[in-house]
Amino acid sequence: NELINYIAKASNVLVMAHRFPDYEAFGASVGIARLAMFCGVKCNIVTNSKDSNIVRCMKFFENDESYKGIFVDSAKGLDLVRTETLLIIVDVNNQAMFESSDIARSVQNIIIIDHHRKTAEFEKEPLISYIESSSSSASELVSEMLEQVLPDSTLKINEANMLLAGISLDTNQFTKGTGTKTYAAAMYLRDNGASYEQIQDLFKSSLREYKQEALYGEKIELYRN
């Protein structure tokens, strides 16, 4: 409820994760963006859309009108900062690892949602600091929030797929760090159309990547066993 109140009061919302984003960071960002859209507040996701991982994710949203123009780089994101802007940071709590430290320093109202242990003090005290290290992923935390807030059929299939990909990545396909809440979040996402078959392509290596890994292994020399 507190999160929803802060979003509703904001002039606009910026969502940001860590540098070199993965599916987990992207999925959690998309989930928060859906929450802002539900509140009727303009939202943008600050990310490096040229990153190879993000290029794959973008394909899930290329035909979605509600996501046109929502992804911006750090420079554009800085231009969008206003007095009443709310910055929501997911999947990271150390400012040295933010996608854009400049944006974090420019925004007065910050909320942090993360599952990693706190590793550094905040330069600004966040409005909400929701750091739950017992959770498998930030995507799990965000999925729990969406399940409590969104009416049925509000979460889109492409959004549910990215959240499920985020959980799958951080749990190594549900083989580590899982709990009852992890599976409950996955069930919620499946109920909203997420499909393991659709996200499997995200985890497949290209022939080029496979050859690079093989070449790397070929050149390894063992030193003193």
mmCIF file of C-alpha atoms in Angstrom:
data_model
loop_
_atom_site.group_PDB
_atom_site.id
_atom_site.type_symbol
_atom_site.label_atom_id
_atom_site.label_comp_id
_atom_site.label_asym_id
_atom_site.label_seq_id
_atom_site.Cartn_x
_atom_site.Cartn_y
_atom_site.Cartn_z
ATOM 1 C CA ASN A 1 0.000 0.000 0.000
ATOM 2 C CA GLU A 2 2.846 2.360 0.813
ATOM 3 C CA LEU A 3 4.486 1.667 -2.544
ATOM 4 C CA ILE A 4 1.234 2.289 -4.416
ATOM 5 C CA ASN A 5 0.718 5.585 -2.567
ATOM 6 C CA TYR A 6 4.180 6.850 -3.499
ATOM 7 C CA ILE A 7 3.695 5.848 -7.147
ATOM 8 C CA ALA A 8 0.290 7.541 -7.323
ATOM 9 C CA LYS A 9 1.719 10.809 -5.946
ATOM 10 C CA ALA A 10 4.659 10.916 -8.362
ATOM 11 C CA SER A 11 4.749 13.065 -11.497
ATOM 12 C CA ASN A 12 6.524 10.195 -13.267
ATOM 13 C CA VAL A 13 8.315 6.980 -12.361
ATOM 14 C CA LEU A 14 11.768 5.845 -13.443
ATOM 15 C CA VAL A 15 12.700 2.193 -12.963
ATOM 16 C CA MET A 16 16.324 1.155 -12.894
ATOM 17 C CA ALA A 17 18.379 -1.956 -12.088
ATOM 18 C CA HIS A 18 22.117 -2.663 -12.159
ATOM 19 C CA ARG A 19 24.668 -2.224 -14.932
ATOM 20 C CA PHE A 20 25.063 -5.139 -17.362
ATOM 21 C CA PRO A 21 21.437 -6.151 -16.744
ATOM 22 C CA ASP A 22 20.265 -9.764 -16.904
ATOM 23 C CA TYR A 23 16.808 -11.323 -17.282
ATOM 24 C CA GLU A 24 16.247 -10.991 -13.550
ATOM 25 C CA ALA A 25 16.869 -7.235 -13.562
ATOM 26 C CA PHE A 26 14.805 -6.777 -16.723
ATOM 27 C CA GLY A 27 11.902 -8.890 -15.450
ATOM 28 C CA ALA A 28 11.677 -7.054 -12.135
ATOM 29 C CA SER A 29 11.832 -3.691 -13.953
ATOM 30 C CA VAL A 30 8.995 -4.674 -16.276
ATOM 31 C CA GLY A 31 6.893 -5.816 -13.309
ATOM 32 C CA ILE A 32 7.295 -2.462 -11.563
ATOM 33 C CA ALA A 33 6.499 -0.670 -14.815
ATOM 34 C CA ARG A 34 3.213 -2.601 -15.019
ATOM 35 C CA LEU A 35 2.444 -1.491 -11.450
ATOM 36 C CA ALA A 36 3.040 2.167 -12.408
ATOM 37 C CA MET A 37 0.858 1.796 -15.516
ATOM 38 C CA PHE A 38 -1.895 0.332 -13.356
ATOM 39 C CA CYS A 39 -1.665 3.463 -11.167
ATOM 40 C CA GLY A 40 -1.946 5.662 -14.272
ATOM 41 C CA VAL A 41 1.495 7.208 -13.834
ATOM 42 C CA LYS A 42 3.948 7.728 -16.717
ATOM 43 C CA CYS A 43 6.825 5.291 -16.397
ATOM 44 C CA ASN A 44 10.170 4.702 -18.098
ATOM 45 C CA ILE A 45 12.713 1.921 -17.658
ATOM 46 C CA VAL A 46 16.336 3.078 -17.707
ATOM 47 C CA THR A 47 18.484 0.361 -19.265
ATOM 48 C CA ASN A 48 21.143 -0.340 -21.853
ATOM 49 C CA SER A 49 19.032 -1.588 -24.751
ATOM 50 C CA LYS A 50 22.192 -2.469 -26.730
ATOM 51 C CA ASP A 51 23.222 -5.152 -24.251
ATOM 52 C CA SER A 52 22.964 -8.591 -25.887
ATOM 53 C CA ASN A 53 20.807 -9.982 -23.056
ATOM 54 C CA ILE A 54 18.399 -7.049 -23.277
ATOM 55 C CA VAL A 55 18.115 -7.345 -27.059
ATOM 56 C CA ARG A 56 16.599 -10.796 -26.542
ATOM 57 C CA CYS A 57 14.203 -9.448 -23.916
ATOM 58 C CA MET A 58 13.129 -6.559 -26.129
ATOM 59 C CA LYS A 59 11.712 -9.001 -28.678
ATOM 60 C CA PHE A 60 8.979 -9.876 -26.193
ATOM 61 C CA PHE A 61 7.790 -6.246 -26.296
ATOM 62 C CA GLU A 62 8.444 -5.114 -29.869
ATOM 63 C CA ASN A 63 4.743 -5.366 -30.816
ATOM 64 C CA ASP A 64 3.340 -4.081 -27.517
ATOM 65 C CA GLU A 65 1.999 -0.537 -27.929
ATOM 66 C CA SER A 66 2.062 0.160 -24.186
ATOM 67 C CA TYR A 67 5.849 -0.295 -24.168
ATOM 68 C CA LYS A 68 6.697 1.961 -27.097
ATOM 69 C CA GLY A 69 9.143 4.602 -25.892
ATOM 70 C CA ILE A 70 9.248 3.201 -22.364
ATOM 71 C CA PHE A 71 12.873 2.011 -22.553
ATOM 72 C CA VAL A 72 15.409 4.845 -22.347
ATOM 73 C CA ASP A 73 19.150 5.110 -21.857
ATOM 74 C CA SER A 74 20.811 6.843 -18.904
ATOM 75 C CA ALA A 75 21.147 10.201 -20.676
ATOM 76 C CA LYS A 76 17.467 10.293 -21.650
ATOM 77 C CA GLY A 77 16.504 9.107 -18.190
ATOM 78 C CA LEU A 78 18.375 12.008 -16.617
ATOM 79 C CA ASP A 79 16.405 14.418 -18.811
ATOM 80 C CA LEU A 80 13.168 12.951 -17.425
ATOM 81 C CA VAL A 81 13.993 13.761 -13.795
ATOM 82 C CA ARG A 82 11.552 16.218 -12.219
ATOM 83 C CA THR A 83 10.998 17.466 -8.669
ATOM 84 C CA GLU A 84 8.287 14.871 -8.037
ATOM 85 C CA THR A 85 9.948 12.010 -9.938
ATOM 86 C CA LEU A 86 9.985 8.650 -8.141
ATOM 87 C CA LEU A 87 12.959 6.365 -8.820
ATOM 88 C CA ILE A 88 12.379 2.663 -8.121
ATOM 89 C CA ILE A 89 15.560 0.589 -8.090
ATOM 90 C CA VAL A 90 15.305 -3.196 -8.397
ATOM 91 C CA ASP A 91 17.743 -6.102 -8.028
ATOM 92 C CA VAL A 92 20.569 -3.949 -6.623
ATOM 93 C CA ASN A 93 21.146 -1.817 -3.525
ATOM 94 C CA ASN A 94 24.732 -0.649 -3.969
ATOM 95 C CA GLN A 95 24.878 2.715 -5.750
ATOM 96 C CA ALA A 96 28.240 1.846 -7.341
ATOM 97 C CA MET A 97 26.404 -0.808 -9.364
ATOM 98 C CA PHE A 98 23.340 1.212 -10.423
ATOM 99 C CA GLU A 99 22.629 1.575 -14.133
ATOM 100 C CA SER A 100 23.002 5.336 -13.610
ATOM 101 C CA SER A 101 24.437 6.798 -10.410
ATOM 102 C CA ASP A 102 23.780 10.290 -11.835
ATOM 103 C CA ILE A 103 20.035 9.653 -11.905
ATOM 104 C CA ALA A 104 20.116 8.267 -8.360
ATOM 105 C CA ARG A 105 21.879 11.427 -7.151
ATOM 106 C CA SER A 106 19.433 13.702 -8.999
ATOM 107 C CA VAL A 107 16.183 12.147 -7.731
ATOM 108 C CA GLN A 108 14.954 12.991 -4.232
ATOM 109 C CA ASN A 109 12.407 10.160 -3.904
ATOM 110 C CA ILE A 110 13.906 6.675 -4.129
ATOM 111 C CA ILE A 111 12.547 3.195 -3.404
ATOM 112 C CA ILE A 112 14.735 0.083 -3.385
ATOM 113 C CA ILE A 113 13.427 -3.471 -3.933
ATOM 114 C CA ASP A 114 16.112 -6.132 -3.808
ATOM 115 C CA HIS A 115 16.974 -9.638 -2.654
ATOM 116 C CA HIS A 116 20.723 -9.144 -2.194
ATOM 117 C CA ARG A 117 22.234 -8.387 1.192
ATOM 118 C CA LYS A 118 22.919 -4.719 1.823
ATOM 119 C CA THR A 119 26.578 -4.079 1.012
ATOM 120 C CA ALA A 120 26.884 -0.300 1.351
ATOM 121 C CA GLU A 121 25.182 2.624 3.029
ATOM 122 C CA PHE A 122 22.756 4.684 0.973
ATOM 123 C CA GLU A 123 23.766 8.212 -0.014
ATOM 124 C CA LYS A 124 20.093 9.166 0.446
ATOM 125 C CA GLU A 125 17.686 7.438 2.776
ATOM 126 C CA PRO A 126 15.098 5.687 0.572
ATOM 127 C CA LEU A 127 11.378 6.182 1.105
ATOM 128 C CA ILE A 128 11.124 2.388 1.174
ATOM 129 C CA SER A 129 14.005 -0.052 1.456
ATOM 130 C CA TYR A 130 12.533 -3.499 0.848
ATOM 131 C CA ILE A 131 15.549 -5.818 0.948
ATOM 132 C CA GLU A 132 14.509 -9.435 1.467
ATOM 133 C CA SER A 133 17.585 -11.646 1.228
ATOM 134 C CA SER A 134 15.564 -14.813 1.870
ATOM 135 C CA SER A 135 13.821 -14.422 -1.502
ATOM 136 C CA SER A 136 15.202 -16.122 -4.570
ATOM 137 C CA SER A 137 15.050 -13.029 -6.755
ATOM 138 C CA ALA A 138 13.735 -9.517 -7.195
ATOM 139 C CA SER A 139 11.357 -10.949 -9.797
ATOM 140 C CA GLU A 140 9.850 -13.130 -7.062
ATOM 141 C CA LEU A 141 9.349 -10.094 -4.794
ATOM 142 C CA VAL A 142 7.747 -8.071 -7.584
ATOM 143 C CA SER A 143 5.503 -10.983 -8.597
ATOM 144 C CA GLU A 144 4.225 -11.199 -5.010
ATOM 145 C CA MET A 145 3.351 -7.495 -5.103
ATOM 146 C CA LEU A 146 1.577 -7.765 -8.443
ATOM 147 C CA GLU A 147 -0.476 -10.727 -7.262
ATOM 148 C CA GLN A 148 -1.754 -8.678 -4.318
ATOM 149 C CA VAL A 149 -2.484 -5.518 -6.303
ATOM 150 C CA LEU A 150 -3.427 -6.245 -9.919
ATOM 151 C CA PRO A 151 -6.927 -7.381 -10.888
ATOM 152 C CA ASP A 152 -7.160 -10.666 -12.789
ATOM 153 C CA SER A 153 -5.917 -10.592 -16.412
ATOM 154 C CA THR A 154 -4.113 -7.256 -15.924
ATOM 155 C CA LEU A 155 -0.599 -8.701 -16.119
ATOM 156 C CA LYS A 156 0.322 -9.313 -19.767
ATOM 157 C CA ILE A 157 1.772 -12.586 -21.033
ATOM 158 C CA ASN A 158 5.051 -10.985 -22.137
ATOM 159 C CA GLU A 159 5.457 -9.395 -18.685
ATOM 160 C CA ALA A 160 4.706 -12.693 -16.939
ATOM 161 C CA ASN A 161 7.242 -14.429 -19.186
ATOM 162 C CA MET A 162 10.007 -11.973 -18.279
ATOM 163 C CA LEU A 163 9.293 -12.286 -14.551
ATOM 164 C CA LEU A 164 9.392 -16.067 -14.856
ATOM 165 C CA ALA A 165 12.673 -15.840 -16.790
ATOM 166 C CA GLY A 166 14.081 -13.700 -13.972
ATOM 167 C CA ILE A 167 13.130 -16.241 -11.322
ATOM 168 C CA SER A 168 14.441 -19.110 -13.481
ATOM 169 C CA LEU A 169 17.786 -17.374 -13.957
ATOM 170 C CA ASP A 170 18.455 -16.657 -10.288
ATOM 171 C CA THR A 171 17.343 -20.122 -9.168
ATOM 172 C CA ASN A 172 19.225 -21.923 -11.957
ATOM 173 C CA GLN A 173 15.978 -23.336 -13.350
ATOM 174 C CA PHE A 174 14.465 -23.821 -9.865
ATOM 175 C CA THR A 175 17.348 -25.969 -8.609
ATOM 176 C CA LYS A 176 18.744 -23.637 -5.907
ATOM 177 C CA GLY A 177 17.573 -20.981 -3.467
ATOM 178 C CA THR A 178 13.890 -21.752 -3.908
ATOM 179 C CA GLY A 179 11.157 -21.695 -1.277
ATOM 180 C CA THR A 180 7.403 -21.979 -1.082
ATOM 181 C CA LYS A 181 7.070 -18.317 -2.099
ATOM 182 C CA THR A 182 9.174 -18.970 -5.200
ATOM 183 C CA TYR A 183 6.808 -21.661 -6.437
ATOM 184 C CA ALA A 184 3.756 -19.593 -5.460
ATOM 185 C CA ALA A 185 5.114 -16.705 -7.568
ATOM 186 C CA ALA A 186 5.772 -19.081 -10.476
ATOM 187 C CA MET A 187 2.219 -20.438 -10.241
ATOM 188 C CA TYR A 188 0.842 -16.893 -10.331
ATOM 189 C CA LEU A 189 2.877 -16.140 -13.444
ATOM 190 C CA ARG A 190 1.799 -19.392 -15.114
ATOM 191 C CA ASP A 191 -1.830 -18.493 -14.359
ATOM 192 C CA ASN A 192 -1.195 -15.245 -16.248
ATOM 193 C CA GLY A 193 0.103 -16.970 -19.357
ATOM 194 C CA ALA A 194 3.818 -17.407 -18.693
ATOM 195 C CA SER A 195 5.261 -20.446 -20.415
ATOM 196 C CA TYR A 196 8.562 -22.239 -19.808
ATOM 197 C CA GLU A 197 8.605 -23.185 -23.479
ATOM 198 C CA GLN A 198 8.551 -19.528 -24.550
ATOM 199 C CA ILE A 199 11.360 -18.420 -22.245
ATOM 200 C CA GLN A 200 13.665 -21.361 -22.996
ATOM 201 C CA ASP A 201 15.002 -19.544 -26.062
ATOM 202 C CA LEU A 202 16.438 -16.901 -23.729
ATOM 203 C CA PHE A 203 18.706 -19.493 -22.144
ATOM 204 C CA LYS A 204 20.027 -21.070 -25.338
ATOM 205 C CA SER A 205 23.551 -20.203 -26.446
ATOM 206 C CA SER A 206 24.161 -19.162 -30.029
ATOM 207 C CA LEU A 207 26.645 -21.101 -32.171
ATOM 208 C CA ARG A 208 29.062 -18.165 -31.864
ATOM 209 C CA GLU A 209 28.848 -18.205 -28.060
ATOM 210 C CA TYR A 210 29.268 -21.994 -28.008
ATOM 211 C CA LYS A 211 32.418 -21.778 -30.143
ATOM 212 C CA GLN A 212 33.838 -18.998 -27.954
ATOM 213 C CA GLU A 213 33.333 -21.103 -24.830
ATOM 214 C CA ALA A 214 34.907 -24.138 -26.492
ATOM 215 C CA LEU A 215 37.929 -22.086 -27.565
ATOM 216 C CA TYR A 216 38.281 -20.689 -24.055
ATOM 217 C CA GLY A 217 38.240 -24.224 -22.589
ATOM 218 C CA GLU A 218 40.778 -25.427 -25.127
ATOM 219 C CA LYS A 219 43.319 -22.792 -24.031
ATOM 220 C CA ILE A 220 43.083 -23.484 -20.293
ATOM 221 C CA GLU A 221 46.259 -24.767 -18.633
ATOM 222 C CA LEU A 222 46.100 -26.387 -15.195
ATOM 223 C CA TYR A 223 48.639 -25.014 -12.749
ATOM 224 C CA ARG A 224 49.785 -27.327 -9.925
ATOM 225 C CA ASN A 225 46.562 -29.364 -10.210
#
